[in-house]
Each structure stands twice: as C-alpha cells, then as structure tokens.
C-alpha cells in the first residue's frame, strides 16, 4: 500500500489533539499511576459487537487475565486517548493515528493488530442507488459520514480523492461528519449525508437491506492490510509484562481460532457472548460477521503497517524532528506467532 504524497493534510488532527492530554497522564488512573501489578484490564467495548479480547476471554485464552468493561468506544482516537490518559488499560486505533500520537512522545506502544481489510471484511463508501455520486470529483460539496474523524475512514477517503486528481483545496470542500456507526446507515437513507462509510457487520447488514451501492472500498484501493493495533502505556507494560504477554497471546489465538472455524461457529459464539454479558444489546449485527480482516498471522504487526504512515506524514510535513522508526512505535515481542511461531 502506497498512499500518495498529497493524500492527507488534516486527516490525523484528532490524534494530534491527544498530545496535550498525555502530559497529565500520570494522574489519570491506576494504569498510569505506577500502582501495583495487575491482571485486570479495563477496556471499552463496541455496542452489539464482540471484540477480539472479549472473544479471547470467552475462549479461555487469556488465562488469569480478566477484562473489566468500562463503557463503549466512539472511535479509535477516543479509545487511545482513554489509554494514554490512564482511563483504560488498552485501546485500539488506526495505525496512522497511533503514529501521530507516538511521534509527539506519547508513552504508548502497539502490541498486536486487531482489524484490517481483506476480500471478506473491509470498509466501503456507500451512496443511495439513485445518487449522482460515482467518482471522486462528485464528492466536492458533499457530506461523508464516518465513525470518527482523523482516523482510518478519513485517511482512506482522502487517499481516494487525491488519486482521483482532486487538489488539496477541492478535498477540503468534501464535508466530513462524525456519526456513531449504528446510526450511519440511517443517516444515509434519510439523506442527511451523501456518502456513508460502513464496515464489517454494520456494512453487511446495510447492504442486505438493499437500496445502496458502493463507490469504492479500502480493500479495492489499498489491497489486504492490517489497519489498526491495540496499544498499552509503556509504564503499564514495564510493570505488567506477563499480563501484556497473556493479553497479546490470547488475542493472537482468538484471531487464528476465528480464522480456522466455520463462520457459523464464530457467529454462534459471539451471540452467546452478547447474551451472557447482559448489556441490553441487539445481537443481530454479529450474524453478518465474516472475518477480522487482520492480515498477519496471529495479529503479528508488519513494519510496513506503520512505515507507510510514517513516510506519508513525513512527506506532508506533519512530523517534526527526526522521522521515527516503526520499531519505535510497535513491538511483536509478546506475540507467540512472530517469526512463524505458534501458540
């Protein structure tokens, strides 16, 4: 995947806004306060969906590590913000957002991939069947709804627009609207937005409802890739290396379990998890699950999955000082699948 030089100027502004927050992270909670070692991990979940750590816990892959749900996430930048400020112990986001935050000296490290795009699971950009929007230039002056700004959906969109020949000034005329994923389809059908960014089970459910068509997908644009990783604060890793290792191992094994099982088996397991956790959710979304989209075996992080965004941001003048190395931002040392290994 090779995003062009002109693709983003403001894509990751939301991540940049986190930098000031990390300055006070030391007083943000137990995870950031240098407390005693722990095997309990506070995290944010997703409404009507099952995260890989939740699947790993239900499969018994986390060992003695326990998960403590503290609420639901609204987007990747918000999730890593919660981790950086000590409100949660781990969070996940688009790798480009993690690069932006890490290069501002935020004390976080990515440890395992958790989502991506492949032929089965991807983010698509959808319009109503009768929409006049068909190519990049048609989006000038239009509204695009996505789960969060400054992350994956915005980066991919601006890559597509730039490759379509739009100038930076024209790209700025495409209005981006942040919407909860569960509301994005409805906003499109009610014509409150012109384009909806839909991914995973939410996308599949919307497509099954008919009346919409895709203008492009991130998989068509960039090929198969892992797009986001889970991060921990560095002080948490230093204090709890065995807990982090158990977490990464469990998530890695859950990725491979889901990859190897019949889809019906995975869906049934997810339905059971939602029923048992008692959060008053609609379980219908999981029926559309197809894959995690993670490219590397066991969520092993590839250097290019961060190197791509480092090069891109540097070319755009978004990185100050020396260009970081991917190895400064992520580690595979806790993953048993690295170098062809297995759990």
PDB file of C-alpha atoms in Angstrom, residues 43-258:
ATOM      1  CA  UNK A  43     -11.302  -1.525  28.321  1.00  0.00           C
ATOM      2  CA  UNK A  44     -14.014  -0.067  26.106  1.00  0.00           C
ATOM      3  CA  UNK A  45     -16.261  -2.311  24.046  1.00  0.00           C
ATOM      4  CA  UNK A  46     -18.491  -1.896  20.992  1.00  0.00           C
ATOM      5  CA  UNK A  47     -22.294  -1.931  21.018  1.00  0.00           C
ATOM      6  CA  UNK A  48     -23.745  -5.106  19.534  1.00  0.00           C
ATOM      7  CA  UNK A  49     -20.343  -6.460  18.604  1.00  0.00           C
ATOM      8  CA  UNK A  50     -17.706  -8.704  20.151  1.00  0.00           C
ATOM      9  CA  UNK A  51     -14.109  -7.503  20.287  1.00  0.00           C
ATOM     10  CA  UNK A  52     -11.179  -9.865  19.910  1.00  0.00           C
ATOM     11  CA  UNK A  53     -10.191  -9.554  23.602  1.00  0.00           C
ATOM     12  CA  UNK A  54     -13.771 -10.423  24.578  1.00  0.00           C
ATOM     13  CA  UNK A  55     -13.683 -13.425  22.272  1.00  0.00           C
ATOM     14  CA  UNK A  56     -10.296 -14.461  23.681  1.00  0.00           C
ATOM     15  CA  UNK A  57     -11.617 -14.225  27.240  1.00  0.00           C
ATOM     16  CA  UNK A  58     -14.659 -16.355  26.428  1.00  0.00           C
ATOM     17  CA  UNK A  59     -12.478 -18.976  24.756  1.00  0.00           C
ATOM     18  CA  UNK A  60     -10.285 -19.148  27.869  1.00  0.00           C
ATOM     19  CA  UNK A  61      -7.245 -17.799  26.010  1.00  0.00           C
ATOM     20  CA  UNK A  62      -6.429 -15.004  28.473  1.00  0.00           C
ATOM     21  CA  UNK A  63      -5.505 -17.305  31.344  1.00  0.00           C
ATOM     22  CA  UNK A  64      -5.685 -15.427  34.641  1.00  0.00           C
ATOM     23  CA  UNK A  65      -6.141 -12.047  32.959  1.00  0.00           C
ATOM     24  CA  UNK A  66      -9.589 -10.544  33.485  1.00  0.00           C
ATOM     25  CA  UNK A  67     -11.330  -7.886  31.406  1.00  0.00           C
ATOM     26  CA  UNK A  68     -13.283  -5.052  33.022  1.00  0.00           C
ATOM     27  CA  UNK A  69     -15.699  -3.289  30.681  1.00  0.00           C
ATOM     28  CA  UNK A  70     -15.919   0.452  31.439  1.00  0.00           C
ATOM     29  CA  UNK A  71     -18.161   1.564  28.567  1.00  0.00           C
ATOM     30  CA  UNK A  72     -18.352   1.647  24.797  1.00  0.00           C
ATOM     31  CA  UNK A  73     -15.913   3.309  22.434  1.00  0.00           C
ATOM     32  CA  UNK A  74     -16.905   6.063  19.987  1.00  0.00           C
ATOM     33  CA  UNK A  75     -13.835   5.738  17.756  1.00  0.00           C
ATOM     34  CA  UNK A  76     -10.163   4.857  17.630  1.00  0.00           C
ATOM     35  CA  UNK A  77      -8.735   8.268  18.610  1.00  0.00           C
ATOM     36  CA  UNK A  78     -11.029   8.360  21.635  1.00  0.00           C
ATOM     37  CA  UNK A  79     -10.010   4.829  22.571  1.00  0.00           C
ATOM     38  CA  UNK A  80      -6.272   5.510  22.552  1.00  0.00           C
ATOM     39  CA  UNK A  81      -6.951   8.817  24.325  1.00  0.00           C
ATOM     40  CA  UNK A  82      -8.508   6.843  27.164  1.00  0.00           C
ATOM     41  CA  UNK A  83      -5.437   4.612  27.278  1.00  0.00           C
ATOM     42  CA  UNK A  84      -2.940   7.478  27.065  1.00  0.00           C
ATOM     43  CA  UNK A  85      -4.625   9.275  29.951  1.00  0.00           C
ATOM     44  CA  UNK A  86      -4.950   6.170  32.111  1.00  0.00           C
ATOM     45  CA  UNK A  87      -8.731   5.851  31.939  1.00  0.00           C
ATOM     46  CA  UNK A  88      -8.360   2.409  30.335  1.00  0.00           C
ATOM     47  CA  UNK A  89      -5.510  -0.071  30.203  1.00  0.00           C
ATOM     48  CA  UNK A  90      -5.544  -0.774  26.473  1.00  0.00           C
ATOM     49  CA  UNK A  91      -7.164   0.764  23.434  1.00  0.00           C
ATOM     50  CA  UNK A  92      -7.165   0.331  19.683  1.00  0.00           C
ATOM     51  CA  UNK A  93      -6.921   2.738  16.770  1.00  0.00           C
ATOM     52  CA  UNK A  94      -5.928   3.222  13.152  1.00  0.00           C
ATOM     53  CA  UNK A  95      -2.149   2.905  12.828  1.00  0.00           C
ATOM     54  CA  UNK A  96      -1.796   6.376  11.318  1.00  0.00           C
ATOM     55  CA  UNK A  97      -3.398   7.925  14.412  1.00  0.00           C
ATOM     56  CA  UNK A  98      -1.011   5.929  16.599  1.00  0.00           C
ATOM     57  CA  UNK A  99       1.973   7.206  14.592  1.00  0.00           C
ATOM     58  CA  UNK A 100       0.838  10.794  15.065  1.00  0.00           C
ATOM     59  CA  UNK A 101       0.438  10.370  18.797  1.00  0.00           C
ATOM     60  CA  UNK A 102       3.627   8.381  19.289  1.00  0.00           C
ATOM     61  CA  UNK A 103       5.779  10.910  17.426  1.00  0.00           C
ATOM     62  CA  UNK A 104       4.626  13.532  19.912  1.00  0.00           C
ATOM     63  CA  UNK A 105       6.312  11.407  22.610  1.00  0.00           C
ATOM     64  CA  UNK A 106       3.145   9.860  23.971  1.00  0.00           C
ATOM     65  CA  UNK A 107       4.226   6.885  26.127  1.00  0.00           C
ATOM     66  CA  UNK A 108       2.365   4.144  24.237  1.00  0.00           C
ATOM     67  CA  UNK A 109       3.391   1.039  22.307  1.00  0.00           C
ATOM     68  CA  UNK A 110       1.355  -1.016  19.843  1.00  0.00           C
ATOM     69  CA  UNK A 111       1.415  -4.739  20.597  1.00  0.00           C
ATOM     70  CA  UNK A 112      -0.971  -6.640  18.270  1.00  0.00           C
ATOM     71  CA  UNK A 113      -3.102  -5.968  15.198  1.00  0.00           C
ATOM     72  CA  UNK A 114      -6.839  -6.254  15.711  1.00  0.00           C
ATOM     73  CA  UNK A 115      -8.554  -5.164  12.492  1.00  0.00           C
ATOM     74  CA  UNK A 116      -7.846  -4.837   8.817  1.00  0.00           C
ATOM     75  CA  UNK A 117      -9.254  -5.189   5.347  1.00  0.00           C
ATOM     76  CA  UNK A 118      -9.415  -8.232   3.108  1.00  0.00           C
ATOM     77  CA  UNK A 119     -11.730  -9.615   0.455  1.00  0.00           C
ATOM     78  CA  UNK A 120     -14.330 -10.506   3.085  1.00  0.00           C
ATOM     79  CA  UNK A 121     -14.060  -7.689   5.588  1.00  0.00           C
ATOM     80  CA  UNK A 122     -13.457  -4.095   4.541  1.00  0.00           C
ATOM     81  CA  UNK A 123     -14.686  -0.522   4.828  1.00  0.00           C
ATOM     82  CA  UNK A 124     -16.868   0.616   1.967  1.00  0.00           C
ATOM     83  CA  UNK A 125     -18.040   4.051   0.913  1.00  0.00           C
ATOM     84  CA  UNK A 126     -21.735   3.806   0.082  1.00  0.00           C
ATOM     85  CA  UNK A 127     -24.368   6.003  -1.544  1.00  0.00           C
ATOM     86  CA  UNK A 128     -28.062   5.529  -2.279  1.00  0.00           C
ATOM     87  CA  UNK A 129     -28.836   3.733  -5.538  1.00  0.00           C
ATOM     88  CA  UNK A 130     -30.137   6.912  -7.163  1.00  0.00           C
ATOM     89  CA  UNK A 131     -27.228   9.100  -6.008  1.00  0.00           C
ATOM     90  CA  UNK A 132     -25.311  11.013  -8.703  1.00  0.00           C
ATOM     91  CA  UNK A 133     -22.041  10.367  -6.836  1.00  0.00           C
ATOM     92  CA  UNK A 134     -19.840   7.931  -8.758  1.00  0.00           C
ATOM     93  CA  UNK A 135     -16.292   9.307  -8.843  1.00  0.00           C
ATOM     94  CA  UNK A 136     -14.010  11.421  -6.624  1.00  0.00           C
ATOM     95  CA  UNK A 137     -14.944  14.757  -8.185  1.00  0.00           C
ATOM     96  CA  UNK A 138     -18.631  14.109  -7.476  1.00  0.00           C
ATOM     97  CA  UNK A 139     -17.892  14.405  -3.756  1.00  0.00           C
ATOM     98  CA  UNK A 140     -16.938  18.083  -3.875  1.00  0.00           C
ATOM     99  CA  UNK A 141     -19.521  19.897  -1.757  1.00  0.00           C
ATOM    100  CA  UNK A 142     -20.994  16.622  -0.444  1.00  0.00           C
ATOM    101  CA  UNK A 143     -21.237  15.214   3.096  1.00  0.00           C
ATOM    102  CA  UNK A 144     -19.497  11.977   4.085  1.00  0.00           C
ATOM    103  CA  UNK A 145     -20.488  10.278   7.352  1.00  0.00           C
ATOM    104  CA  UNK A 146     -17.925   8.179   9.248  1.00  0.00           C
ATOM    105  CA  UNK A 147     -17.445   6.842  12.752  1.00  0.00           C
ATOM    106  CA  UNK A 148     -14.704   9.289  13.725  1.00  0.00           C
ATOM    107  CA  UNK A 149     -12.575  11.992  12.179  1.00  0.00           C
ATOM    108  CA  UNK A 150      -8.793  11.877  11.950  1.00  0.00           C
ATOM    109  CA  UNK A 151      -8.595   8.111  11.562  1.00  0.00           C
ATOM    110  CA  UNK A 152      -8.884   5.227   9.098  1.00  0.00           C
ATOM    111  CA  UNK A 153     -12.009   6.303   7.213  1.00  0.00           C
ATOM    112  CA  UNK A 154     -10.771   9.839   6.637  1.00  0.00           C
ATOM    113  CA  UNK A 155      -7.284   8.725   5.606  1.00  0.00           C
ATOM    114  CA  UNK A 156      -8.615   6.264   3.045  1.00  0.00           C
ATOM    115  CA  UNK A 157     -11.152   8.754   1.692  1.00  0.00           C
ATOM    116  CA  UNK A 158      -8.532  11.448   1.171  1.00  0.00           C
ATOM    117  CA  UNK A 159      -6.225   8.931  -0.496  1.00  0.00           C
ATOM    118  CA  UNK A 160      -9.013   8.091  -2.971  1.00  0.00           C
ATOM    119  CA  UNK A 161      -9.792  11.748  -3.598  1.00  0.00           C
ATOM    120  CA  UNK A 162      -6.137  12.612  -4.171  1.00  0.00           C
ATOM    121  CA  UNK A 163      -5.659   9.671  -6.516  1.00  0.00           C
ATOM    122  CA  UNK A 164      -8.748  10.883  -8.354  1.00  0.00           C
ATOM    123  CA  UNK A 165      -6.989  14.133  -9.165  1.00  0.00           C
ATOM    124  CA  UNK A 166      -8.576  16.475  -6.631  1.00  0.00           C
ATOM    125  CA  UNK A 167      -6.436  19.327  -5.348  1.00  0.00           C
ATOM    126  CA  UNK A 168      -5.978  19.923  -1.603  1.00  0.00           C
ATOM    127  CA  UNK A 169      -8.383  22.876  -1.881  1.00  0.00           C
ATOM    128  CA  UNK A 170     -11.019  20.688  -3.538  1.00  0.00           C
ATOM    129  CA  UNK A 171     -10.565  17.948  -0.950  1.00  0.00           C
ATOM    130  CA  UNK A 172     -11.290  20.491   1.782  1.00  0.00           C
ATOM    131  CA  UNK A 173     -14.688  21.059   0.169  1.00  0.00           C
ATOM    132  CA  UNK A 174     -15.727  17.490   0.994  1.00  0.00           C
ATOM    133  CA  UNK A 175     -17.526  17.810   4.351  1.00  0.00           C
ATOM    134  CA  UNK A 176     -16.779  15.082   6.898  1.00  0.00           C
ATOM    135  CA  UNK A 177     -19.405  14.254   9.517  1.00  0.00           C
ATOM    136  CA  UNK A 178     -18.734  12.125  12.605  1.00  0.00           C
ATOM    137  CA  UNK A 179     -21.572   9.684  13.317  1.00  0.00           C
ATOM    138  CA  UNK A 180     -21.959   6.641  15.587  1.00  0.00           C
ATOM    139  CA  UNK A 181     -21.567   3.534  13.397  1.00  0.00           C
ATOM    140  CA  UNK A 182     -25.026   2.251  14.337  1.00  0.00           C
ATOM    141  CA  UNK A 183     -26.599   5.496  13.041  1.00  0.00           C
ATOM    142  CA  UNK A 184     -24.629   5.984   9.819  1.00  0.00           C
ATOM    143  CA  UNK A 185     -26.811   3.816   7.583  1.00  0.00           C
ATOM    144  CA  UNK A 186     -29.977   5.532   8.794  1.00  0.00           C
ATOM    145  CA  UNK A 187     -28.453   8.966   8.150  1.00  0.00           C
ATOM    146  CA  UNK A 188     -27.674   7.927   4.580  1.00  0.00           C
ATOM    147  CA  UNK A 189     -31.152   6.556   3.928  1.00  0.00           C
ATOM    148  CA  UNK A 190     -32.702   9.742   5.342  1.00  0.00           C
ATOM    149  CA  UNK A 191     -30.405  11.783   3.050  1.00  0.00           C
ATOM    150  CA  UNK A 192     -28.774  13.632   5.935  1.00  0.00           C
ATOM    151  CA  UNK A 193     -25.429  12.663   4.368  1.00  0.00           C
ATOM    152  CA  UNK A 194     -24.455  11.833   0.801  1.00  0.00           C
ATOM    153  CA  UNK A 195     -21.939   9.060   1.496  1.00  0.00           C
ATOM    154  CA  UNK A 196     -21.749   6.593   4.394  1.00  0.00           C
ATOM    155  CA  UNK A 197     -18.589   4.806   5.439  1.00  0.00           C
ATOM    156  CA  UNK A 198     -19.671   1.341   6.542  1.00  0.00           C
ATOM    157  CA  UNK A 199     -17.527  -1.542   7.727  1.00  0.00           C
ATOM    158  CA  UNK A 200     -17.780  -5.075   8.997  1.00  0.00           C
ATOM    159  CA  UNK A 201     -21.107  -6.415  10.183  1.00  0.00           C
ATOM    160  CA  UNK A 202     -22.734  -2.973  10.049  1.00  0.00           C
ATOM    161  CA  UNK A 203     -21.878  -2.734   6.360  1.00  0.00           C
ATOM    162  CA  UNK A 204     -23.137  -6.211   5.572  1.00  0.00           C
ATOM    163  CA  UNK A 205     -26.439  -5.575   7.329  1.00  0.00           C
ATOM    164  CA  UNK A 206     -26.895  -2.304   5.431  1.00  0.00           C
ATOM    165  CA  UNK A 207     -26.113  -3.938   2.082  1.00  0.00           C
ATOM    166  CA  UNK A 208     -28.550  -6.752   2.838  1.00  0.00           C
ATOM    167  CA  UNK A 209     -31.248  -4.105   3.283  1.00  0.00           C
ATOM    168  CA  UNK A 210     -30.832  -3.026  -0.354  1.00  0.00           C
ATOM    169  CA  UNK A 211     -31.089   0.409  -1.899  1.00  0.00           C
ATOM    170  CA  UNK A 212     -27.418   1.346  -1.595  1.00  0.00           C
ATOM    171  CA  UNK A 213     -24.323   0.826  -3.724  1.00  0.00           C
ATOM    172  CA  UNK A 214     -20.593   1.145  -3.198  1.00  0.00           C
ATOM    173  CA  UNK A 215     -18.416   3.754  -4.875  1.00  0.00           C
ATOM    174  CA  UNK A 216     -15.161   2.198  -3.610  1.00  0.00           C
ATOM    175  CA  UNK A 217     -13.673   0.186  -0.718  1.00  0.00           C
ATOM    176  CA  UNK A 218     -10.399   0.419   1.150  1.00  0.00           C
ATOM    177  CA  UNK A 219      -9.568  -3.131   0.027  1.00  0.00           C
ATOM    178  CA  UNK A 220     -10.014  -2.169  -3.638  1.00  0.00           C
ATOM    179  CA  UNK A 221      -7.869   0.907  -3.088  1.00  0.00           C
ATOM    180  CA  UNK A 222      -5.054  -0.489  -0.952  1.00  0.00           C
ATOM    181  CA  UNK A 223      -5.251  -4.281  -1.018  1.00  0.00           C
ATOM    182  CA  UNK A 224      -5.223  -6.506   2.082  1.00  0.00           C
ATOM    183  CA  UNK A 225      -3.686  -4.899   5.148  1.00  0.00           C
ATOM    184  CA  UNK A 226      -3.959  -4.690   8.922  1.00  0.00           C
ATOM    185  CA  UNK A 227      -5.211  -1.213   9.698  1.00  0.00           C
ATOM    186  CA  UNK A 228      -5.173  -0.898  13.465  1.00  0.00           C
ATOM    187  CA  UNK A 229      -3.461  -2.162  16.593  1.00  0.00           C
ATOM    188  CA  UNK A 230      -4.043  -2.352  20.327  1.00  0.00           C
ATOM    189  CA  UNK A 231      -1.759  -0.168  22.438  1.00  0.00           C
ATOM    190  CA  UNK A 232      -0.701  -0.107  26.074  1.00  0.00           C
ATOM    191  CA  UNK A 233       1.053   2.622  28.002  1.00  0.00           C
ATOM    192  CA  UNK A 234       4.768   1.984  28.345  1.00  0.00           C
ATOM    193  CA  UNK A 235       4.691   2.160  32.134  1.00  0.00           C
ATOM    194  CA  UNK A 236       1.895  -0.422  32.206  1.00  0.00           C
ATOM    195  CA  UNK A 237       3.958  -2.756  30.017  1.00  0.00           C
ATOM    196  CA  UNK A 238       7.022  -2.298  32.250  1.00  0.00           C
ATOM    197  CA  UNK A 239       5.004  -3.031  35.377  1.00  0.00           C
ATOM    198  CA  UNK A 240       2.899  -5.868  33.917  1.00  0.00           C
ATOM    199  CA  UNK A 241       4.878  -7.689  31.198  1.00  0.00           C
ATOM    200  CA  UNK A 242       3.265 -11.052  31.937  1.00  0.00           C
ATOM    201  CA  UNK A 243      -0.236  -9.552  31.795  1.00  0.00           C
ATOM    202  CA  UNK A 244       0.532  -7.896  28.454  1.00  0.00           C
ATOM    203  CA  UNK A 245       2.015 -11.145  27.156  1.00  0.00           C
ATOM    204  CA  UNK A 246      -1.101 -13.070  28.198  1.00  0.00           C
ATOM    205  CA  UNK A 247      -3.296 -10.453  26.523  1.00  0.00           C
ATOM    206  CA  UNK A 248      -1.378 -10.492  23.225  1.00  0.00           C
ATOM    207  CA  UNK A 249      -1.195 -14.285  23.218  1.00  0.00           C
ATOM    208  CA  UNK A 250      -4.923 -14.537  23.863  1.00  0.00           C
ATOM    209  CA  UNK A 251      -5.864 -12.054  21.148  1.00  0.00           C
ATOM    210  CA  UNK A 252      -3.477 -13.755  18.699  1.00  0.00           C
ATOM    211  CA  UNK A 253      -5.027 -17.149  19.409  1.00  0.00           C
ATOM    212  CA  UNK A 254      -8.537 -15.710  19.076  1.00  0.00           C
ATOM    213  CA  UNK A 255      -7.638 -14.316  15.641  1.00  0.00           C
ATOM    214  CA  UNK A 256      -6.484 -17.744  14.493  1.00  0.00           C
ATOM    215  CA  UNK A 257      -9.426 -19.543  16.109  1.00  0.00           C
ATOM    216  CA  UNK A 258     -11.851 -17.297  14.223  1.00  0.00           C
TER     217      UNK A 258
END
